[in-house]
PDB file of C-alpha atoms in Angstrom:
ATOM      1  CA  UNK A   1      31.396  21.387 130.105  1.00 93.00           C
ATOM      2  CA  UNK A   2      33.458  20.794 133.344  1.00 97.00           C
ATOM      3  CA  UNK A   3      34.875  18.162 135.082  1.00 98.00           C
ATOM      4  CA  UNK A   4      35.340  17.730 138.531  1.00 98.00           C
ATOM      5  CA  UNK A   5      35.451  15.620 141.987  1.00 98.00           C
ATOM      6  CA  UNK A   6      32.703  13.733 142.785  1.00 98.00           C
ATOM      7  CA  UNK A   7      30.574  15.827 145.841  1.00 98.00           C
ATOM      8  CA  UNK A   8      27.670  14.514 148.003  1.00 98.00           C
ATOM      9  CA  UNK A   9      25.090  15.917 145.954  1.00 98.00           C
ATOM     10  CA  UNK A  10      25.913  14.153 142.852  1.00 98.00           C
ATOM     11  CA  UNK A  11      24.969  10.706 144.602  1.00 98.00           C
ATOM     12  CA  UNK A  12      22.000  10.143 143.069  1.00 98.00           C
ATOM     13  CA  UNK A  13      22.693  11.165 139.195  1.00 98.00           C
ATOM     14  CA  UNK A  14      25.861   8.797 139.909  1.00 98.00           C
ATOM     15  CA  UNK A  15      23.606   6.094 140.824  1.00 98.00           C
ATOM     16  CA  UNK A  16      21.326   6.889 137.788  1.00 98.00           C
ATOM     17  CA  UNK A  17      24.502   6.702 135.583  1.00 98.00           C
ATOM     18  CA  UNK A  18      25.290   3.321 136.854  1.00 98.00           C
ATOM     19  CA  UNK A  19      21.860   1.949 136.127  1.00 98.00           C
ATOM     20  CA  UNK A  20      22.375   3.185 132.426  1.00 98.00           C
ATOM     21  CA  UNK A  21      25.553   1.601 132.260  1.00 97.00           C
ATOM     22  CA  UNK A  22      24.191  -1.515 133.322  1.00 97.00           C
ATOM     23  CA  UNK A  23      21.226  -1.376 131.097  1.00 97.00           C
ATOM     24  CA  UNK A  24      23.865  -0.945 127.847  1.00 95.00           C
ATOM     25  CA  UNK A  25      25.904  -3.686 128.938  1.00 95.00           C
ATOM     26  CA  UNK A  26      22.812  -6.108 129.284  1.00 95.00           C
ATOM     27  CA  UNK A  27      23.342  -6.571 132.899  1.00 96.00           C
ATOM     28  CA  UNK A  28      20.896  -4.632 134.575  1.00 97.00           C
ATOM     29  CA  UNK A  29      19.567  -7.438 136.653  1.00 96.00           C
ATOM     30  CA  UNK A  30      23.118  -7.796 137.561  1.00 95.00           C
ATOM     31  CA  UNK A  31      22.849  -3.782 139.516  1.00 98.00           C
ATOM     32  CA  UNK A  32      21.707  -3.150 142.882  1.00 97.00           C
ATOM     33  CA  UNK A  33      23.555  -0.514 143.909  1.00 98.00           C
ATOM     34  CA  UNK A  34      21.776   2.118 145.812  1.00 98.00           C
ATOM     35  CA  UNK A  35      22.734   5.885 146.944  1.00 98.00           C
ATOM     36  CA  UNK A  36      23.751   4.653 150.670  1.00 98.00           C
ATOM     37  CA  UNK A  37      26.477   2.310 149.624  1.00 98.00           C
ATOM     38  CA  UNK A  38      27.642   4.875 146.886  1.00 98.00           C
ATOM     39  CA  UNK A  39      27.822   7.805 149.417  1.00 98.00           C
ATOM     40  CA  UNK A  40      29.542   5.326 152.110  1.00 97.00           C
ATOM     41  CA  UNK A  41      32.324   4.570 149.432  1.00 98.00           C
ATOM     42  CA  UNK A  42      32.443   7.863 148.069  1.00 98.00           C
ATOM     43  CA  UNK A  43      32.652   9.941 151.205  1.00 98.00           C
ATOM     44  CA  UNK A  44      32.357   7.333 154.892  1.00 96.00           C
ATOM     45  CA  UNK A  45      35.605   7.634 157.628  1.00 96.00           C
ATOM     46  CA  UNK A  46      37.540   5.169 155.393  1.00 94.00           C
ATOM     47  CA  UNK A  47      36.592   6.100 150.937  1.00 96.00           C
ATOM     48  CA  UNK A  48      37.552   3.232 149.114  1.00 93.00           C
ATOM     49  CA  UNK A  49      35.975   4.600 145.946  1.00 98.00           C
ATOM     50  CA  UNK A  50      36.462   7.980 144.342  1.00 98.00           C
ATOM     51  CA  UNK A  51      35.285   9.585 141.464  1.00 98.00           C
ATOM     52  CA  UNK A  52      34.809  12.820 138.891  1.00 98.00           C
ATOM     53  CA  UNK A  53      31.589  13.587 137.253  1.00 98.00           C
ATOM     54  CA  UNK A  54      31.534  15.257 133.714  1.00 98.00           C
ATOM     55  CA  UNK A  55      28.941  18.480 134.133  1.00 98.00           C
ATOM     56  CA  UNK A  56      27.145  20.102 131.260  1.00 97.00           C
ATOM     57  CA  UNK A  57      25.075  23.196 131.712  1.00 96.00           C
ATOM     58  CA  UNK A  58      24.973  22.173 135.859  1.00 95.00           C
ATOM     59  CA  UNK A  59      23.624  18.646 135.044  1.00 97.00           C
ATOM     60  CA  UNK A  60      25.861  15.165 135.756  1.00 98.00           C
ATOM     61  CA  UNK A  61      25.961  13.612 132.291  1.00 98.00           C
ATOM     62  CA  UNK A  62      29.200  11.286 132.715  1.00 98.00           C
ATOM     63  CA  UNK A  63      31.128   9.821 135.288  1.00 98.00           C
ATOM     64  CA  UNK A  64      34.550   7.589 136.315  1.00 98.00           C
ATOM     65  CA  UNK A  65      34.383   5.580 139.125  1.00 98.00           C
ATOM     66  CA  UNK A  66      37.475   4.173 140.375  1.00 98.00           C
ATOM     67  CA  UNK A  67      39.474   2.833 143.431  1.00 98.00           C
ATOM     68  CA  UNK A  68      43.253   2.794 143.899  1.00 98.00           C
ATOM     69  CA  UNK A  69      45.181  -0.860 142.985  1.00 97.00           C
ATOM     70  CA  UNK A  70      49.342  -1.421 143.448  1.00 97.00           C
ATOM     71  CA  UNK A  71      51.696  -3.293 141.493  1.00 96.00           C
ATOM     72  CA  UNK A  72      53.566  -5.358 142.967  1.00 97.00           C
ATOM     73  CA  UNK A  73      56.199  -5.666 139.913  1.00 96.00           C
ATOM     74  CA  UNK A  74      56.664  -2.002 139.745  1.00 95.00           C
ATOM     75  CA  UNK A  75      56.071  -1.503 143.380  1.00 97.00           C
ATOM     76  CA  UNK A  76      53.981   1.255 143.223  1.00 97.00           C
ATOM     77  CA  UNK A  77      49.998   2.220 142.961  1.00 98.00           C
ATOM     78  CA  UNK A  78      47.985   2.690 140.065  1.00 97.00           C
ATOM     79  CA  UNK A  79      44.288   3.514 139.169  1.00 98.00           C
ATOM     80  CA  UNK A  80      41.751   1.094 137.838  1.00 98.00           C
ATOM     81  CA  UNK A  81      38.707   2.540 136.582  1.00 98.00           C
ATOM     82  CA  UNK A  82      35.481   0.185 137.555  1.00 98.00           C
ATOM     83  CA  UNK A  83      33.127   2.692 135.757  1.00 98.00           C
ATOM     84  CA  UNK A  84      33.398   5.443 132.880  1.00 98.00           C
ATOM     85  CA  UNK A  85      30.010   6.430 131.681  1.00 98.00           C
ATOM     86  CA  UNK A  86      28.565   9.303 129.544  1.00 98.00           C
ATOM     87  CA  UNK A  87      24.783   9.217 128.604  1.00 97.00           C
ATOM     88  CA  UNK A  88      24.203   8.796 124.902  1.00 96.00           C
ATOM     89  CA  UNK A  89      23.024  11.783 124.104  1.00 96.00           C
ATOM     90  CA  UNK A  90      26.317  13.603 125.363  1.00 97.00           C
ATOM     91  CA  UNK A  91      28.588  10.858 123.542  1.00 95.00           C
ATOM     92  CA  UNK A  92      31.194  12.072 120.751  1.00 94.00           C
ATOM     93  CA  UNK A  93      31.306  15.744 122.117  1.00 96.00           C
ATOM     94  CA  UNK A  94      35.025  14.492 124.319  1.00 97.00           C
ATOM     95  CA  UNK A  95      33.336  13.695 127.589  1.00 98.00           C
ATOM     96  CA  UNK A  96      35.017  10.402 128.041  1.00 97.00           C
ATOM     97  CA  UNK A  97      37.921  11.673 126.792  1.00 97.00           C
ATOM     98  CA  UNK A  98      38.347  14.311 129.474  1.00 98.00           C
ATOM     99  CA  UNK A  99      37.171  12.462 132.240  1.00 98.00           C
ATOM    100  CA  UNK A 100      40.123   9.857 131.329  1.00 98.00           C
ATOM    101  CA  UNK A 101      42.114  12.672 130.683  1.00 98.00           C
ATOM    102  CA  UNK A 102      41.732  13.837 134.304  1.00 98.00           C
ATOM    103  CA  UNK A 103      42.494  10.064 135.810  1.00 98.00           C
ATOM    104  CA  UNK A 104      45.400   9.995 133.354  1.00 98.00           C
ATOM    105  CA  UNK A 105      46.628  13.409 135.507  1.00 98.00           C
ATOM    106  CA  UNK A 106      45.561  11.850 138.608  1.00 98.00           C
ATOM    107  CA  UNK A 107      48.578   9.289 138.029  1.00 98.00           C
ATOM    108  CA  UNK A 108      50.927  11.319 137.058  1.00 98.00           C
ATOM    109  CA  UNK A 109      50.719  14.094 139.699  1.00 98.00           C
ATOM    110  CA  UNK A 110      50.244  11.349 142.730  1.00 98.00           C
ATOM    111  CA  UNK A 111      53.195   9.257 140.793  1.00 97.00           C
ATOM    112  CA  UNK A 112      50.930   6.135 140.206  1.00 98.00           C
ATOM    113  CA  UNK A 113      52.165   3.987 136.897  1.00 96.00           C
ATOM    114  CA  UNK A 114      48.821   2.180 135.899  1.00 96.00           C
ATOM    115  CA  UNK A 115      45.641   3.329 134.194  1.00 98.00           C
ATOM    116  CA  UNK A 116      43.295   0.211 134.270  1.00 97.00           C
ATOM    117  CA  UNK A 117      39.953  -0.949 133.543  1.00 97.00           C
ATOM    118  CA  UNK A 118      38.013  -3.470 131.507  1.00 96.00           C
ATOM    119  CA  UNK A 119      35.500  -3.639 128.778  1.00 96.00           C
ATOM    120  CA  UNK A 120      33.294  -5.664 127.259  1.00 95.00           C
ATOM    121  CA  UNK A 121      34.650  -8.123 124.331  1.00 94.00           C
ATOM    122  CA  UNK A 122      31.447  -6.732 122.088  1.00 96.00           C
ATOM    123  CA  UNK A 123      31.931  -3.696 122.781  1.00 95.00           C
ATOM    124  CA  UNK A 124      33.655  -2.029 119.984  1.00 96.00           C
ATOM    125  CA  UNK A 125      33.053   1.589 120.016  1.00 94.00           C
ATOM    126  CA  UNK A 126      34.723   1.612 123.137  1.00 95.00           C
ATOM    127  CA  UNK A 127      37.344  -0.805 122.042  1.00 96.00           C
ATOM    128  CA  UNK A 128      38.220   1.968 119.480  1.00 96.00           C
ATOM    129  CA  UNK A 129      37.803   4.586 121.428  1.00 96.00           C
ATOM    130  CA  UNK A 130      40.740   3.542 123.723  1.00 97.00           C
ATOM    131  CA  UNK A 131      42.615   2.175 121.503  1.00 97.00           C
ATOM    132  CA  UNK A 132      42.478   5.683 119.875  1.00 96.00           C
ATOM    133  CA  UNK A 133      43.969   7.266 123.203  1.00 96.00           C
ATOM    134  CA  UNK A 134      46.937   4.263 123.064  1.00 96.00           C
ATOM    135  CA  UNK A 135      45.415   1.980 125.626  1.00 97.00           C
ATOM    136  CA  UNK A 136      46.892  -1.496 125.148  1.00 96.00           C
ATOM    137  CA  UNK A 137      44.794  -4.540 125.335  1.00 95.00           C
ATOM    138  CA  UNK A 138      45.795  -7.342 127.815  1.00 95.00           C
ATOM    139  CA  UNK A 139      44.989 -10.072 125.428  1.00 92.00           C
ATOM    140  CA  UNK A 140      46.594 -12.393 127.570  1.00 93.00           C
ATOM    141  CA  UNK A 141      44.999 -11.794 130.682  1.00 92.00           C
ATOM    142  CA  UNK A 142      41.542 -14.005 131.611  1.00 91.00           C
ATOM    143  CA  UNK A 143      39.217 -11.830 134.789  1.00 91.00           C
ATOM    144  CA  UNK A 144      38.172 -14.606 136.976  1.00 94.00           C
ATOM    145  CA  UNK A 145      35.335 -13.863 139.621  1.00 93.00           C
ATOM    146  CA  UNK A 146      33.938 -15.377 142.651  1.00 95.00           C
ATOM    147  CA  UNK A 147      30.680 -14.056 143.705  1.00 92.00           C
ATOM    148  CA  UNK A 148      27.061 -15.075 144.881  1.00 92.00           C
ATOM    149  CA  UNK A 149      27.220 -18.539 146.137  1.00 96.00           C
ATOM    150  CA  UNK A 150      30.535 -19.454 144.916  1.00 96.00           C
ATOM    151  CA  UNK A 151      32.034 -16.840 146.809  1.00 96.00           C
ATOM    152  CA  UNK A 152      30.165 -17.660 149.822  1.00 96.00           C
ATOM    153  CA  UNK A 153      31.423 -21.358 149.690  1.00 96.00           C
ATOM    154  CA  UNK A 154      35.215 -20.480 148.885  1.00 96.00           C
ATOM    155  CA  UNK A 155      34.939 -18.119 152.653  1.00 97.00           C
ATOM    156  CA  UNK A 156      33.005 -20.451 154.808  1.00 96.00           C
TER     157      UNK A 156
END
């Protein structure tokens, strides 16, 4: 088991992993993301995503997509993860674990003071499973998102 960077050649099992994801959190039809836009984040003149890939026996079976944020009551940047994935049959063997474990490193070595991302209300394995590492839910906080139509409207 390693984990590491995100390289060009991963592009596609990342992709894969994405579809997954969206398939377990009944949103597939909600995923169109293809390996062009991925690699163009990932690695074009200007990344605005990054990412490490959990590796067993030379095969992507996890990932953590995420994209620098900032604070502007603490004044500095943090991370928020937009994707942590491990394939089911890999689960419960500390994948996830060290893939957050590496992000969690990520802040404190580049002196960032957030770890964020968001999950599912139903979702309770996960629930636990940060809760177990001492993430704190933001109970109080509602995501609101424009997209599709709405979005178009609001910018026009």
């Amino acid at each position: 088991m390693s984990i590491r960077r995100v390289e060009p050649s991963d592009v596609d099992a990342i992709v894969g992993l994405v579809y997954e994801l969206a398939e377990y959190e009944r949103a597939r039809h909600e995923c169109h993301l293809t390996a062009e836009q991925l690699t163009a984040a990932l690695f074009g003149d200007s990344p605005a995503l990054f990412g490490h890939v959990a590796e067993v026996d030379g095969r992507v079976v996890g990932c953590a997509l995420w994209f620098l944020n900032f604070s502007t009551w603490r004044g500095k940047h943090g991370i928020y993860l937009e994707d942590l994935y491990v394939t089911p049959s890999m689960r419960g063997h500390g994948l996830g674990k060290a893939l957050l474990q590496t992000l969690a490193k990520e802040c404190v070595d580049n002196g960032y003071q957030r770890l964020e991302w968001s999950v599912l209300d139903w979702n309770e394995p996960a629930i636990g499973f940060y809760k177990s590492l001492g993430a704190v839910p933001m109970d109080e906080w509602t995501v609101y998102r424009l997209t599709d139509q709405a979005l178009t409207d609001l910018g026009t």
